CSV table of C-alpha atoms in Angstrom, one decimal:
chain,number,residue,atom,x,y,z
A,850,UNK,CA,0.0,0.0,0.0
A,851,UNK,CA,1.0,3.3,-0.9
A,852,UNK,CA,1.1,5.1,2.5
A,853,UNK,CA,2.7,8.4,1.6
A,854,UNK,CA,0.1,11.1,2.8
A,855,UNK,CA,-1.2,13.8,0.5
A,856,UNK,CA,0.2,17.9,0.6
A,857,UNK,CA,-2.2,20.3,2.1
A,858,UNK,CA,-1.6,23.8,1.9
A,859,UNK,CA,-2.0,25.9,5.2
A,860,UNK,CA,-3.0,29.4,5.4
A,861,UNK,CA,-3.5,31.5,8.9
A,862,UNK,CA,-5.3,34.2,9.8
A,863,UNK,CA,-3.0,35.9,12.6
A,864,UNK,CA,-5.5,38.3,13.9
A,865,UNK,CA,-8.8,39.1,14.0
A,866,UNK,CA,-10.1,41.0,11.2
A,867,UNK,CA,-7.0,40.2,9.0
A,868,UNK,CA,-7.3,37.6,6.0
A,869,UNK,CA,-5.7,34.1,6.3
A,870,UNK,CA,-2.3,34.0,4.5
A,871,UNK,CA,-0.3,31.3,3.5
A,872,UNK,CA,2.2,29.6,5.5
A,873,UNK,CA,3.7,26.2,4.4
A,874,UNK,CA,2.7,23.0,3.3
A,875,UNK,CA,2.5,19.7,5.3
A,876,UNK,CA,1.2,15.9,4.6
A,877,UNK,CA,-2.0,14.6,6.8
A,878,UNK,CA,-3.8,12.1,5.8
A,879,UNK,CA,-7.2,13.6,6.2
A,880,UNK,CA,-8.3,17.4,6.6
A,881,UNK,CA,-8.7,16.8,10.3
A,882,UNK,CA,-5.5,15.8,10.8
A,883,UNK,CA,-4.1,18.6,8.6
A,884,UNK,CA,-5.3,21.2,10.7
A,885,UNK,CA,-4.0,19.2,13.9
A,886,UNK,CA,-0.5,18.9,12.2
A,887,UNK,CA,-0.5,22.7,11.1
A,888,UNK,CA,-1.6,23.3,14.6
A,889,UNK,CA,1.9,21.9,15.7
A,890,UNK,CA,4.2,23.1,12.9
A,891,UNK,CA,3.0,26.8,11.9
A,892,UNK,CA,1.0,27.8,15.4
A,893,UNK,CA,4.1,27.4,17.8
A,894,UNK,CA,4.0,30.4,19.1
A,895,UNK,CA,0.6,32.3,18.8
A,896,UNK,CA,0.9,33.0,15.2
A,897,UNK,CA,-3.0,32.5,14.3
A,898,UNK,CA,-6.0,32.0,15.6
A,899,UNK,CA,-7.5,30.3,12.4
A,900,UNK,CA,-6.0,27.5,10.1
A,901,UNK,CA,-7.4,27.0,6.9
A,902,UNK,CA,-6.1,23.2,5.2
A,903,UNK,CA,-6.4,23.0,1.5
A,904,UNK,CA,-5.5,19.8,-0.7
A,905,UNK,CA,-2.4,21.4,-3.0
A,906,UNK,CA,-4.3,18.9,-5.5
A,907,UNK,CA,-6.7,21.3,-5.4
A,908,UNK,CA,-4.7,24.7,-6.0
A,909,UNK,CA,-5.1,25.9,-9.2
A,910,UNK,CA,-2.2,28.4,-10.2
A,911,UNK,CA,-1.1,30.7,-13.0
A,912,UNK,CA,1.5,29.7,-15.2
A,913,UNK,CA,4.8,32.2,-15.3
A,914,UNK,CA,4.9,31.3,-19.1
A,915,UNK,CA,1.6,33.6,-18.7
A,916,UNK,CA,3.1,36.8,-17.1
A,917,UNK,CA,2.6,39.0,-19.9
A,918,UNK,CA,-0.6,38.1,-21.2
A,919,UNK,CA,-2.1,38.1,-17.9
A,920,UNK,CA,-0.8,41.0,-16.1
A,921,UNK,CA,0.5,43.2,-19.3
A,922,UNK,CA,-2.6,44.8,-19.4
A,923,UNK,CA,-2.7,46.5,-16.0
A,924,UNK,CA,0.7,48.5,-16.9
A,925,UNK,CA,-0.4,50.7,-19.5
A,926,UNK,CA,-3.6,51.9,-16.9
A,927,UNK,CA,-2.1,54.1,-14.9
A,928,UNK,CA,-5.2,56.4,-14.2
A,929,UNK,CA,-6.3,53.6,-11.8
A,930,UNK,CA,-4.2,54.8,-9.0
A,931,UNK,CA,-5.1,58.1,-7.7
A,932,UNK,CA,-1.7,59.5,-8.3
A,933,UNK,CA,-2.0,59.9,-12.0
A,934,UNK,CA,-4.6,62.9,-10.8
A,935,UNK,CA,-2.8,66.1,-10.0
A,936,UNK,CA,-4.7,68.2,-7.5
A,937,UNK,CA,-4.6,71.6,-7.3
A,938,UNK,CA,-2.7,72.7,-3.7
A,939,UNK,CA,-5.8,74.9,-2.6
A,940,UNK,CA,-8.0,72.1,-3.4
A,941,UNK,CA,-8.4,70.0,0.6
A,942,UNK,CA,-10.2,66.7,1.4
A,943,UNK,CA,-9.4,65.3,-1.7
B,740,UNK,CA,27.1,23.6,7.4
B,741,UNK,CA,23.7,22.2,7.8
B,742,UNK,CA,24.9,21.2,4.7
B,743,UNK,CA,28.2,20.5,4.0
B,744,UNK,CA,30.2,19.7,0.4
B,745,UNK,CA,27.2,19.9,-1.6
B,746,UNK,CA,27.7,19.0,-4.9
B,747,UNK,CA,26.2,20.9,-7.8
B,748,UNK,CA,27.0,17.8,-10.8
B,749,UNK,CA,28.9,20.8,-12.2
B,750,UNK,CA,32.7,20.8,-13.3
B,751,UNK,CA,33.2,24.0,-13.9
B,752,UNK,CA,31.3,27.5,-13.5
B,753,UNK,CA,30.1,28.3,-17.2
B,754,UNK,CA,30.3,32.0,-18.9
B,755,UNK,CA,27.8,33.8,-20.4
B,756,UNK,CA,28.9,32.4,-24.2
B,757,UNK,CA,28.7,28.6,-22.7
B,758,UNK,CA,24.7,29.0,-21.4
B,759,UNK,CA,21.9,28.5,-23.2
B,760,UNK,CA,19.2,31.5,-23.6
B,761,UNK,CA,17.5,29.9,-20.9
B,762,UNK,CA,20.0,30.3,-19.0
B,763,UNK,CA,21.6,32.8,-19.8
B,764,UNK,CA,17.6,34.5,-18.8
B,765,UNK,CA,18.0,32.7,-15.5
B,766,UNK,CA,21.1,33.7,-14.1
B,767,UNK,CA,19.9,37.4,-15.4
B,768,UNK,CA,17.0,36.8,-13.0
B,769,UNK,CA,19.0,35.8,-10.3
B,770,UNK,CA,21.8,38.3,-10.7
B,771,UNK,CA,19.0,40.8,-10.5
B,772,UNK,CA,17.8,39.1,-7.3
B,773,UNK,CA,14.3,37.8,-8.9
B,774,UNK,CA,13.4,35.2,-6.6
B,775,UNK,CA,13.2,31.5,-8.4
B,776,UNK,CA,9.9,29.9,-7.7
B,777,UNK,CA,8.4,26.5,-8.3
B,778,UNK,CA,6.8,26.8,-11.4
B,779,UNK,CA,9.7,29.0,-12.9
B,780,UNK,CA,12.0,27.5,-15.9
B,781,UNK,CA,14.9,26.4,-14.0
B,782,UNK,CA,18.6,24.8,-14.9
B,783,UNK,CA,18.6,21.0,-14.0
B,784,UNK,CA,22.1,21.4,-12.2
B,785,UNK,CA,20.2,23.7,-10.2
B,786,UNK,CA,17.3,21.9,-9.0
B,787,UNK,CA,19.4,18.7,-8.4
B,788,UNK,CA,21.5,20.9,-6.2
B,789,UNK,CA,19.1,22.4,-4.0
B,790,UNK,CA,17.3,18.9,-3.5
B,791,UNK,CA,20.6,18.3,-2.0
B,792,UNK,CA,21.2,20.9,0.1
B,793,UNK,CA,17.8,21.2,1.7
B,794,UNK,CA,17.4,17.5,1.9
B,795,UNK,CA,20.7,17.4,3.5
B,796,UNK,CA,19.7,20.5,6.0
B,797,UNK,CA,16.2,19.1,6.5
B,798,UNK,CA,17.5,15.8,7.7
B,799,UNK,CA,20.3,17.6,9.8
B,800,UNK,CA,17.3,19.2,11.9
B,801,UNK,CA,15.4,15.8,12.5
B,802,UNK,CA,19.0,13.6,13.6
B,803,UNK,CA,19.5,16.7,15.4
B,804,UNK,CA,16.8,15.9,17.6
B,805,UNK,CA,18.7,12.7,18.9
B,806,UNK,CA,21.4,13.8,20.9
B,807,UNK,CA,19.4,16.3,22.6
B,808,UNK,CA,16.2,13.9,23.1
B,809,UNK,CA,18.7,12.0,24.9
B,810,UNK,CA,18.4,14.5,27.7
B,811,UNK,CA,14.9,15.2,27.9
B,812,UNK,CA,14.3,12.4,30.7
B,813,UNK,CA,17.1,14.1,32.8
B,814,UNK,CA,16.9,17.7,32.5
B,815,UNK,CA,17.7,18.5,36.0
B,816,UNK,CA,14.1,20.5,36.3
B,817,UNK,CA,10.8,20.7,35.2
B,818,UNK,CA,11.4,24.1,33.6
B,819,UNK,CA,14.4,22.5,31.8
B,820,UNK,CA,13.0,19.7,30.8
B,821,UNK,CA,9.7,21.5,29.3
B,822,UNK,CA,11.8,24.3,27.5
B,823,UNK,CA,14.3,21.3,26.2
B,824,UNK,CA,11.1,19.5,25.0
B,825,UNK,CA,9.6,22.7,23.3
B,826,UNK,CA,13.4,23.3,21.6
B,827,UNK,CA,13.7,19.9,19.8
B,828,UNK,CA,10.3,19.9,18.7
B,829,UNK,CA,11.0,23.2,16.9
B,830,UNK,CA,13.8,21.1,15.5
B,831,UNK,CA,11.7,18.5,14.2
B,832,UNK,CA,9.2,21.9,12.7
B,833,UNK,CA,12.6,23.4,11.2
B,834,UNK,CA,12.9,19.5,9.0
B,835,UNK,CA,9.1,19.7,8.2
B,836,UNK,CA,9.6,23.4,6.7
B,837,UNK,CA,12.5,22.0,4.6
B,838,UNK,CA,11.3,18.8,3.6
B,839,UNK,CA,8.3,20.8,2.0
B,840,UNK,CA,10.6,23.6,0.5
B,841,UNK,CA,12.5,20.2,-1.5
B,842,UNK,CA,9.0,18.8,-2.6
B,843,UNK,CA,8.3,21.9,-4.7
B,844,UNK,CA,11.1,21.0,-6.4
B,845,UNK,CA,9.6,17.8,-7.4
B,846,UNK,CA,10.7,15.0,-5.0
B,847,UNK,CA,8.5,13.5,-2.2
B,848,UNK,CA,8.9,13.5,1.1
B,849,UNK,CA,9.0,9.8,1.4
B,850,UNK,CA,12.1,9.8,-1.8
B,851,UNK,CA,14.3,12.2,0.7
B,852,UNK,CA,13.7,9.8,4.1
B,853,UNK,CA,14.8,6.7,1.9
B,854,UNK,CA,17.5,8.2,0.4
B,855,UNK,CA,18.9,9.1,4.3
B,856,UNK,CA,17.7,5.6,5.2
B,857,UNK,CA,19.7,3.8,2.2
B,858,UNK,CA,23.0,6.3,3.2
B,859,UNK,CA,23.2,8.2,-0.4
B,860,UNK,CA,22.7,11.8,1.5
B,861,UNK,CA,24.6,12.8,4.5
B,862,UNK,CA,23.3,15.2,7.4
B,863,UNK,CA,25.6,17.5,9.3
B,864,UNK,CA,28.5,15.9,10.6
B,865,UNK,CA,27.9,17.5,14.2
B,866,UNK,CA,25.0,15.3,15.0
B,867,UNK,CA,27.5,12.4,15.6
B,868,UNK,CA,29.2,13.3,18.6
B,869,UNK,CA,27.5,12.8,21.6
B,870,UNK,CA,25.7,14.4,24.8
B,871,UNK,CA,27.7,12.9,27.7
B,872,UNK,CA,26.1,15.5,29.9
B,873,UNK,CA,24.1,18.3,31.2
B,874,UNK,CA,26.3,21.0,30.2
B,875,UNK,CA,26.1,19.2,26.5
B,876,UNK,CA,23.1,20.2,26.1
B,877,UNK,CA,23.6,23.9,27.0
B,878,UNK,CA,26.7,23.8,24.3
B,879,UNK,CA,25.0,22.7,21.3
B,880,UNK,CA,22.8,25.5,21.9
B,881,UNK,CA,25.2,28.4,22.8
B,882,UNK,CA,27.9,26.6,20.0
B,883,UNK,CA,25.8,24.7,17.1
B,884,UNK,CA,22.6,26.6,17.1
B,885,UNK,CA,24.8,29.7,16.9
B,886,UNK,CA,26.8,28.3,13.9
B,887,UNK,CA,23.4,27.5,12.5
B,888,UNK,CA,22.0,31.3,12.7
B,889,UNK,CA,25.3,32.2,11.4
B,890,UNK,CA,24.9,30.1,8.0
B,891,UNK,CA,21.0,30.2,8.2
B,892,UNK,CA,20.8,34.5,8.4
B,893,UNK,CA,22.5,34.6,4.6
B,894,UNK,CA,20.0,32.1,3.3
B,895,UNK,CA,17.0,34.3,3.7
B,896,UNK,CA,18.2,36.1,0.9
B,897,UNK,CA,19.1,32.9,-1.4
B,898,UNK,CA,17.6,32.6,-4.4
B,899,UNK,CA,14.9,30.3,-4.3
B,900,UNK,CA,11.7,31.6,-2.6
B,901,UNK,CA,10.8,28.7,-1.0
B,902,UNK,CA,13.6,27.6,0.9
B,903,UNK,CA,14.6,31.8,1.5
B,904,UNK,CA,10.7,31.6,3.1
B,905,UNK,CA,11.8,28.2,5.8
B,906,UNK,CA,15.1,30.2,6.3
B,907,UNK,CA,13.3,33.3,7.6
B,908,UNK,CA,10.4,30.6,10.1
B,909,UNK,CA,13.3,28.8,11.1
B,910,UNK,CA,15.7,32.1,12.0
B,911,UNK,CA,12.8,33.6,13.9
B,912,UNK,CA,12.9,30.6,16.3
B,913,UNK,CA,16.7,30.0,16.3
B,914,UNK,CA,17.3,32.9,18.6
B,915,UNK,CA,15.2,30.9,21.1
B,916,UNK,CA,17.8,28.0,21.1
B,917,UNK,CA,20.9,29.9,21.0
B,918,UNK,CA,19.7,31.7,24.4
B,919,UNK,CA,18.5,29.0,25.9
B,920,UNK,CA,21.8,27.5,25.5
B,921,UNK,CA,23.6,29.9,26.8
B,922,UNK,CA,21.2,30.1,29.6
B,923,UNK,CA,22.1,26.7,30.2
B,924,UNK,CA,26.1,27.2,30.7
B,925,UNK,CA,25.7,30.8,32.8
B,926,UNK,CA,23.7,29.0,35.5
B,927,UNK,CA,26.6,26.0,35.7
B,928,UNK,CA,29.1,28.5,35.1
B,929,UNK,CA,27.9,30.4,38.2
B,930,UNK,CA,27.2,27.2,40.2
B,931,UNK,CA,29.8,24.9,41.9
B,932,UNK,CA,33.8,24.5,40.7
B,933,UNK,CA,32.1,20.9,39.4
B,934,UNK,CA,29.2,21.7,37.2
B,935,UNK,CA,32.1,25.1,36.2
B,936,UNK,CA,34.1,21.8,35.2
B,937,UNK,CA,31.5,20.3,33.7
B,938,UNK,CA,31.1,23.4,31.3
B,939,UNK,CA,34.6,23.7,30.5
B,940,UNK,CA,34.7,20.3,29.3
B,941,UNK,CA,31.6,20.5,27.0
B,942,UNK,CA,33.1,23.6,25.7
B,943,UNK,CA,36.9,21.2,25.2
B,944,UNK,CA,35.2,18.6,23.6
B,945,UNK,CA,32.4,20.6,21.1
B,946,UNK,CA,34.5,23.7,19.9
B,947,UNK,CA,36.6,22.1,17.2
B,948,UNK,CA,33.5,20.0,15.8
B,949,UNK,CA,32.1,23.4,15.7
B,950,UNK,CA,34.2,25.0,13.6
B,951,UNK,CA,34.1,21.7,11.2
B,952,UNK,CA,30.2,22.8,11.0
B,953,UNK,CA,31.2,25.2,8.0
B,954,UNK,CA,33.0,22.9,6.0
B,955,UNK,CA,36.7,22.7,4.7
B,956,UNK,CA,37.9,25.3,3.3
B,957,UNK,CA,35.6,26.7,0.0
B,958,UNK,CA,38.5,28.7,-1.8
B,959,UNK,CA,39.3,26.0,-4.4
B,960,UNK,CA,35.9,24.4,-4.9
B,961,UNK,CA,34.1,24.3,-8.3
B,962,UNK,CA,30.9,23.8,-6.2
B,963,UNK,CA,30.7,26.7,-4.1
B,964,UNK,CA,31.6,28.7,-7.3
B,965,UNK,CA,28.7,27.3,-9.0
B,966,UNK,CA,26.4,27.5,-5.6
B,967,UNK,CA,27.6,31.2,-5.0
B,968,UNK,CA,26.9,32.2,-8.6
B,969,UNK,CA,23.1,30.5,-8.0
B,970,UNK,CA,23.1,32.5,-4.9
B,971,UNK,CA,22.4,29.3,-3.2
B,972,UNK,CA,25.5,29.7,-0.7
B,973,UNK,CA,26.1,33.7,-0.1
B,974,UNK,CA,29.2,33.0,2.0
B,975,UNK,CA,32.4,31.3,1.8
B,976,UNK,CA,32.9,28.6,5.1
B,977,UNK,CA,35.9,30.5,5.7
B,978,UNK,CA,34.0,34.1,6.2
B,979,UNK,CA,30.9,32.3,8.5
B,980,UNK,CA,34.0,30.4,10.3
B,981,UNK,CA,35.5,33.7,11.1
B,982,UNK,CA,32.3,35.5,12.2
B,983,UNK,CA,31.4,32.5,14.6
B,984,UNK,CA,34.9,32.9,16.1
B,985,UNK,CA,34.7,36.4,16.2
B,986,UNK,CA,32.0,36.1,17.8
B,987,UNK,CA,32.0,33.6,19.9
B,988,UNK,CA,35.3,33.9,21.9
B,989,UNK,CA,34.0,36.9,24.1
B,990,UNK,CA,30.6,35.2,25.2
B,991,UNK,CA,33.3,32.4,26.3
B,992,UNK,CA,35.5,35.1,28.0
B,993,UNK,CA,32.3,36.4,29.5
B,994,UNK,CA,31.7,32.6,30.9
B,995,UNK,CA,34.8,32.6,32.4
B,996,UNK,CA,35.5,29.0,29.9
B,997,UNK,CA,39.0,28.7,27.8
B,998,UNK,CA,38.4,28.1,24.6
B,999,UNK,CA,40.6,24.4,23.8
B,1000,UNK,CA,43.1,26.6,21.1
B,1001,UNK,CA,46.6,27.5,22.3
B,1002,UNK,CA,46.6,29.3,19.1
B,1003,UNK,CA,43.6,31.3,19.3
B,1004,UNK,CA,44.5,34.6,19.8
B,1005,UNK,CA,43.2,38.3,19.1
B,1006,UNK,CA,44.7,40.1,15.9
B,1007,UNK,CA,44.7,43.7,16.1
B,1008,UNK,CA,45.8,44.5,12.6
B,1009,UNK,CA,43.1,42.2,10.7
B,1010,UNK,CA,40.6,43.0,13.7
B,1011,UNK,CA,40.0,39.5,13.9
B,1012,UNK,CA,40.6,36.4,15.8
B,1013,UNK,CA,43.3,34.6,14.5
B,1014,UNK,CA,43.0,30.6,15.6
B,1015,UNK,CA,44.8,27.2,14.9
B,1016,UNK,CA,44.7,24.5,12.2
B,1017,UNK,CA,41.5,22.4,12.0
B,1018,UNK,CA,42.2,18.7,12.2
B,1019,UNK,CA,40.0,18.5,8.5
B,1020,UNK,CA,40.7,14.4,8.8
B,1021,UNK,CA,38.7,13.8,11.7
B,1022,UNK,CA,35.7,15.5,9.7
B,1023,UNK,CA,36.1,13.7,7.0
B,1024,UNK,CA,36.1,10.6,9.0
B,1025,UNK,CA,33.0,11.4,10.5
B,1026,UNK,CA,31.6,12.5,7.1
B,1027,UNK,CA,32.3,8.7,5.9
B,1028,UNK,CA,30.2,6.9,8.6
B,1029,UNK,CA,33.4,7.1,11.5
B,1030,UNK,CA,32.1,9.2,13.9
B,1031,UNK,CA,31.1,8.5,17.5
B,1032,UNK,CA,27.4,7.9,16.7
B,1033,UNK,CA,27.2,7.7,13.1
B,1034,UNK,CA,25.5,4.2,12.8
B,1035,UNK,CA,23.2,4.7,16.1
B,1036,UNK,CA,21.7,7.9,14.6
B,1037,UNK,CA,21.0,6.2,11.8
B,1038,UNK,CA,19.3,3.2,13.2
B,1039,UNK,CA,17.3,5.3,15.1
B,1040,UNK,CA,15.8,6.9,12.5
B,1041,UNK,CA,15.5,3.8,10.3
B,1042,UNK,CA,14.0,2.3,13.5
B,1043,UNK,CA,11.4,5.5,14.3
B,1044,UNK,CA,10.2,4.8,10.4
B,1045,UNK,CA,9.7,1.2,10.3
B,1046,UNK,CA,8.1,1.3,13.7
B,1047,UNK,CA,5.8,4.3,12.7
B,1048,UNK,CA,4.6,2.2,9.8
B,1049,UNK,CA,1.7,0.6,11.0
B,1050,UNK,CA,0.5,3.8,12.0
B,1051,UNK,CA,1.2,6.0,8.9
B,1052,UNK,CA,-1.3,2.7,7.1
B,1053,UNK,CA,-3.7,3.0,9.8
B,1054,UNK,CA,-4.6,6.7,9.0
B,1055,UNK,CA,-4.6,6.8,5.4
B,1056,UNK,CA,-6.8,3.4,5.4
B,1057,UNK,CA,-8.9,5.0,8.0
B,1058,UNK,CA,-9.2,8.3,5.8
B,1059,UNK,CA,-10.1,6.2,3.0
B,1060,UNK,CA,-12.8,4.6,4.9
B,1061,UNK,CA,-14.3,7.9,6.2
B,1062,UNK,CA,-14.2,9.1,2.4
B,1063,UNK,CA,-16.1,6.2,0.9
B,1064,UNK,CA,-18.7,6.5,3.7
B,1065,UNK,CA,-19.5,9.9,3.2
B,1066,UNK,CA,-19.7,9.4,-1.1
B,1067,UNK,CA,-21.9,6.4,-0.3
B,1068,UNK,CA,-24.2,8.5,1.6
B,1069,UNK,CA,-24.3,11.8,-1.0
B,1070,UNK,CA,-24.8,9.2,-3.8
C-alpha cells in the first residue's frame, strides 16, 4: 500500500479581522489531521488564531509562461491609482 | 554547514557564451535578485543541487533531535525539561519546513527519508558526537545553534523563494535556542567549581567539531563557485568560520570557559581572531560513517520509520474509509 500522505496547503489568519495567509505545506492524511499537524508546525508560538487546510491537488495556479498576457494589461492603466490625478494645492479633502 | 560539500554535478562555473538563452535568462534573473519559484524555468544542475542541500539540511534538523532527546528524561528540572522539549520539537518543525521547500522542487517526502535511510545523502556531521552531559546540552545551543544562525541568516536572501521563506520561520525561532543554551552554561558556570568543570569540558570537547560545521575550506571548490553564482550559498565557510569565532570567543571570556586553542588569539591589525589548524581528517572521517554515533543515529531513524509504519497505514486506510462512507451516503 501506498502510505505516503497527501500535501495540504495551510494558510493563517493571525489576527482578527485580517485575512488568512499562506504559511507552508504539510502531509495529513485527512483534513482533520491537517489542521492538527498545522496546529503543531505553523501555530508554535501564537501565530493565528484560524488555520485553513487545502488539498495542493486542489490549488489551481497561474502559469509564469503567462506573465505577460495576464498582467500586461494592467501596466499601461495608470489612471487607476489616484496618483496619475494632480490636484490643485488649494484644493483640501481630496 | 547544515549542509556540508554539496555537490552541484557541475565541473566548472560556465560564462555567459557557454549558457543556453535559458540560461543565460536565469542567471539574469537571479543576478538581479528575482526570486526563483516552483513553477519558474529552471537549470537542471540547479534543481538537483538544491534537493541536495535542503534534503541534506532538513535531515540535519530531524538527527539533530537525537542527541538532545537524549536528555529530555534528565533535565535537572521541570522548567528545563519543558523548555528542552519545546526546543527539539521546533527542530523537528525546522525539518518539516525544509522537507516541504524540496517537494516543490519535485521530489516527495518519502524519496528524501529513503534516500537518508539507504545512506546516499549525509546530514551535518555534528549530529554524531554525543551528549555525555548536562552542560552538552547547554553547548549545542550556545555553539551549534549559533553556527546554524550564522549560515541560516544569509539564506534568507538565497535565491529560491521557497527555501529563502523556511530560512526566515526557522531564524525567527533559532534565537530561542541559542539563548537557551547559553542560559544553560551561565547557570553551571555560576554554580559549583564541578558543574564550572562540567562546562569547560563541554566547551573542550564541542569547539573544534564546531568550527568543522562550516565545512573545509571553499577557496578551491568548483561547487561553491557554482552554488555562490546560483546564490544558493552567499558566504564562503571561511567568512561564516570567522564570524562565529569572532563572535563567539568573548561570550566564552564572559563565561569565564578557555576556549581548547593555544593558538587562538586576538589580531589587532586584521581586527579579527586569528585561531589554529582544523584537524580536516577527523571530519572527514565522521563524514564517511566514522564518527562517535554515526550508525546509532542512523538506526534510530530507520527504527522510528519502520516502527511508525503501521501507524502511517492505519490513517490513510482510515481516511479512505471515512471518504467512501461519506460518497456512499451523497450518492
Amino acid at each position: 500500500m501506498n502510505a505516503e500522505w497527501p500535501l495540504w496547503e495551510i494558510f493563517i489568519r493571525s489576527q482578527h479581522g485580517l485575512a488568512h495567509k499562506h504559511v507552508g505545506s504539510l502531509h495529513a492524511p485527512d483534513a482533520g489531521m491537517a489542521i492538527r499537524n498545522a496546529r503543531d508546525v505553523y501555530t508554535r508560538r501564537n501565530e493565528g488564531v484560524s488555520i485553513w487546510a487545502v488539498r495542493s491537488a486542489d490549488v489551481h495556479a497561474s502559469s509564469p509562461g503567462q506573465k505577460e498576457p495576464l498582467f500586461e494589461p494592467a501596466n499601461d492603466k495608470v489612471y487607476r491609482h489616484p496618483t496619475f490625478f494632480p490636484m490643485p494645492d488649494d484644493v483640501k479633502h481630496i | 554547514m547544515y549542509a556540508q560539500l554539496v555537490d552541484t554535478g557541475v565541473r566548472k562555473v560556465q560564462d555567459a557564451a557557454e549558457m543556453t538563452e535559458d540560461e543565460r535568462a536565469f542567471q539574469a534573473r537571479i543576478d538581479a535578485d528575482i526570486k526563483v519559484e516552483p513553477k519558474d524555468w529552471m537549470p537542471d544542475a540547479y534543481r538537483r543541487t538544491l534537493v541536495r542541500q535542503i534534503q541534506q539540511h532538513a535531515h540535519s534538523e530531524i538527527v539533530g533531535m537525537l542527541p538532545e532527546g537524549n536528555w529530555i528524561t534528565r533535565a535537572p528540572t521541570l522548567k528545563r525539561k519543558a523548555i528542552l522539549m519545546a526546543k527539539v520539537q521546533d527542530e523537528g518543525g525546522h525539518g518539516l519546513y525544509l522537507y516541504a521547500a524540496a517537494e516543490t522542487l519535485g521530489v516527495t517526502r518519502d524519496q528524501l527519508i529513503e534516500d537518508l535511510h539507504a545512506g546516499k545523502v549525509k546530514y551535518s556531521s555534528i549530529f554524531n558526537y554525543p551528549t555525555l552531559t548536562w552542560a552538552d546540552i547547554g553547548t549545542i545551543g550556545w555553539l551549534v545553534d549559533g553556527a546554524a544562525i550564522m549560515n541560516q541568516i544569509p539564506l534568507c536572501r538565497c535565491s529560491y523563494g521557497p527555501y529563502a521563506r523556511a530560512m526566515i520561520r526557522i531564524c525567527k525561532e533559532e534565537s530561542f535556542h541559542q539563548r537557551q543554551g547559553f542560559d544553560i552554561l551561565i547557570t553551571l558556570c555560576k554554580g559549583t567549581p564541578e558543574q564550572k568543570a562540567m562546562a569547560q569540558d563541554a566547551l573542550s570537547r564541542w569547539w573544534w567539531p564546531s568550527l568543522m560545521m562550516f565545512g573545509p575550506p571553499d577557496a578551491e571548490s568548483v561547487h561553491s563557485a557554482q552554488s555562490a553564482r546560483w546564490k544558493i550559498k552567499l558566504l564562503s565557510n571561511d567568512e561564516l568560520r570567522q564570524r562565529f569565532v569572532d563572535q563567539t570567543v568573548p561570550q566564552a571570556d564572559f563565561l569565564g570557559l578557555n576556549v581548547p586553542d593555544p593558538d587562538l588569539k586576538w589580531n589587532e591589525a586584521s581586527g579579527h581572531y586569528d585561531f589554529g589548524a582544523i584537524d580536516w581528517s577527523e571530519f572527514h572521517a565522521v563524514l564517511k560513517g566514522n564518527g562517535p554515533c554515526n550508525k546509532e543515529r542512523l538506526r534510530a531513524r530507520v527504527d522510528a520509520w519502520d516502527d511508525g509504519r503501521w501507524v502511517r497505514e492505519a490513517a490513510v486506510a482510515y481516511a479512505q474509509k471515512h471518504a467512501a462512507r461519506t460518497q456512499a451516503r451523497a450518492a
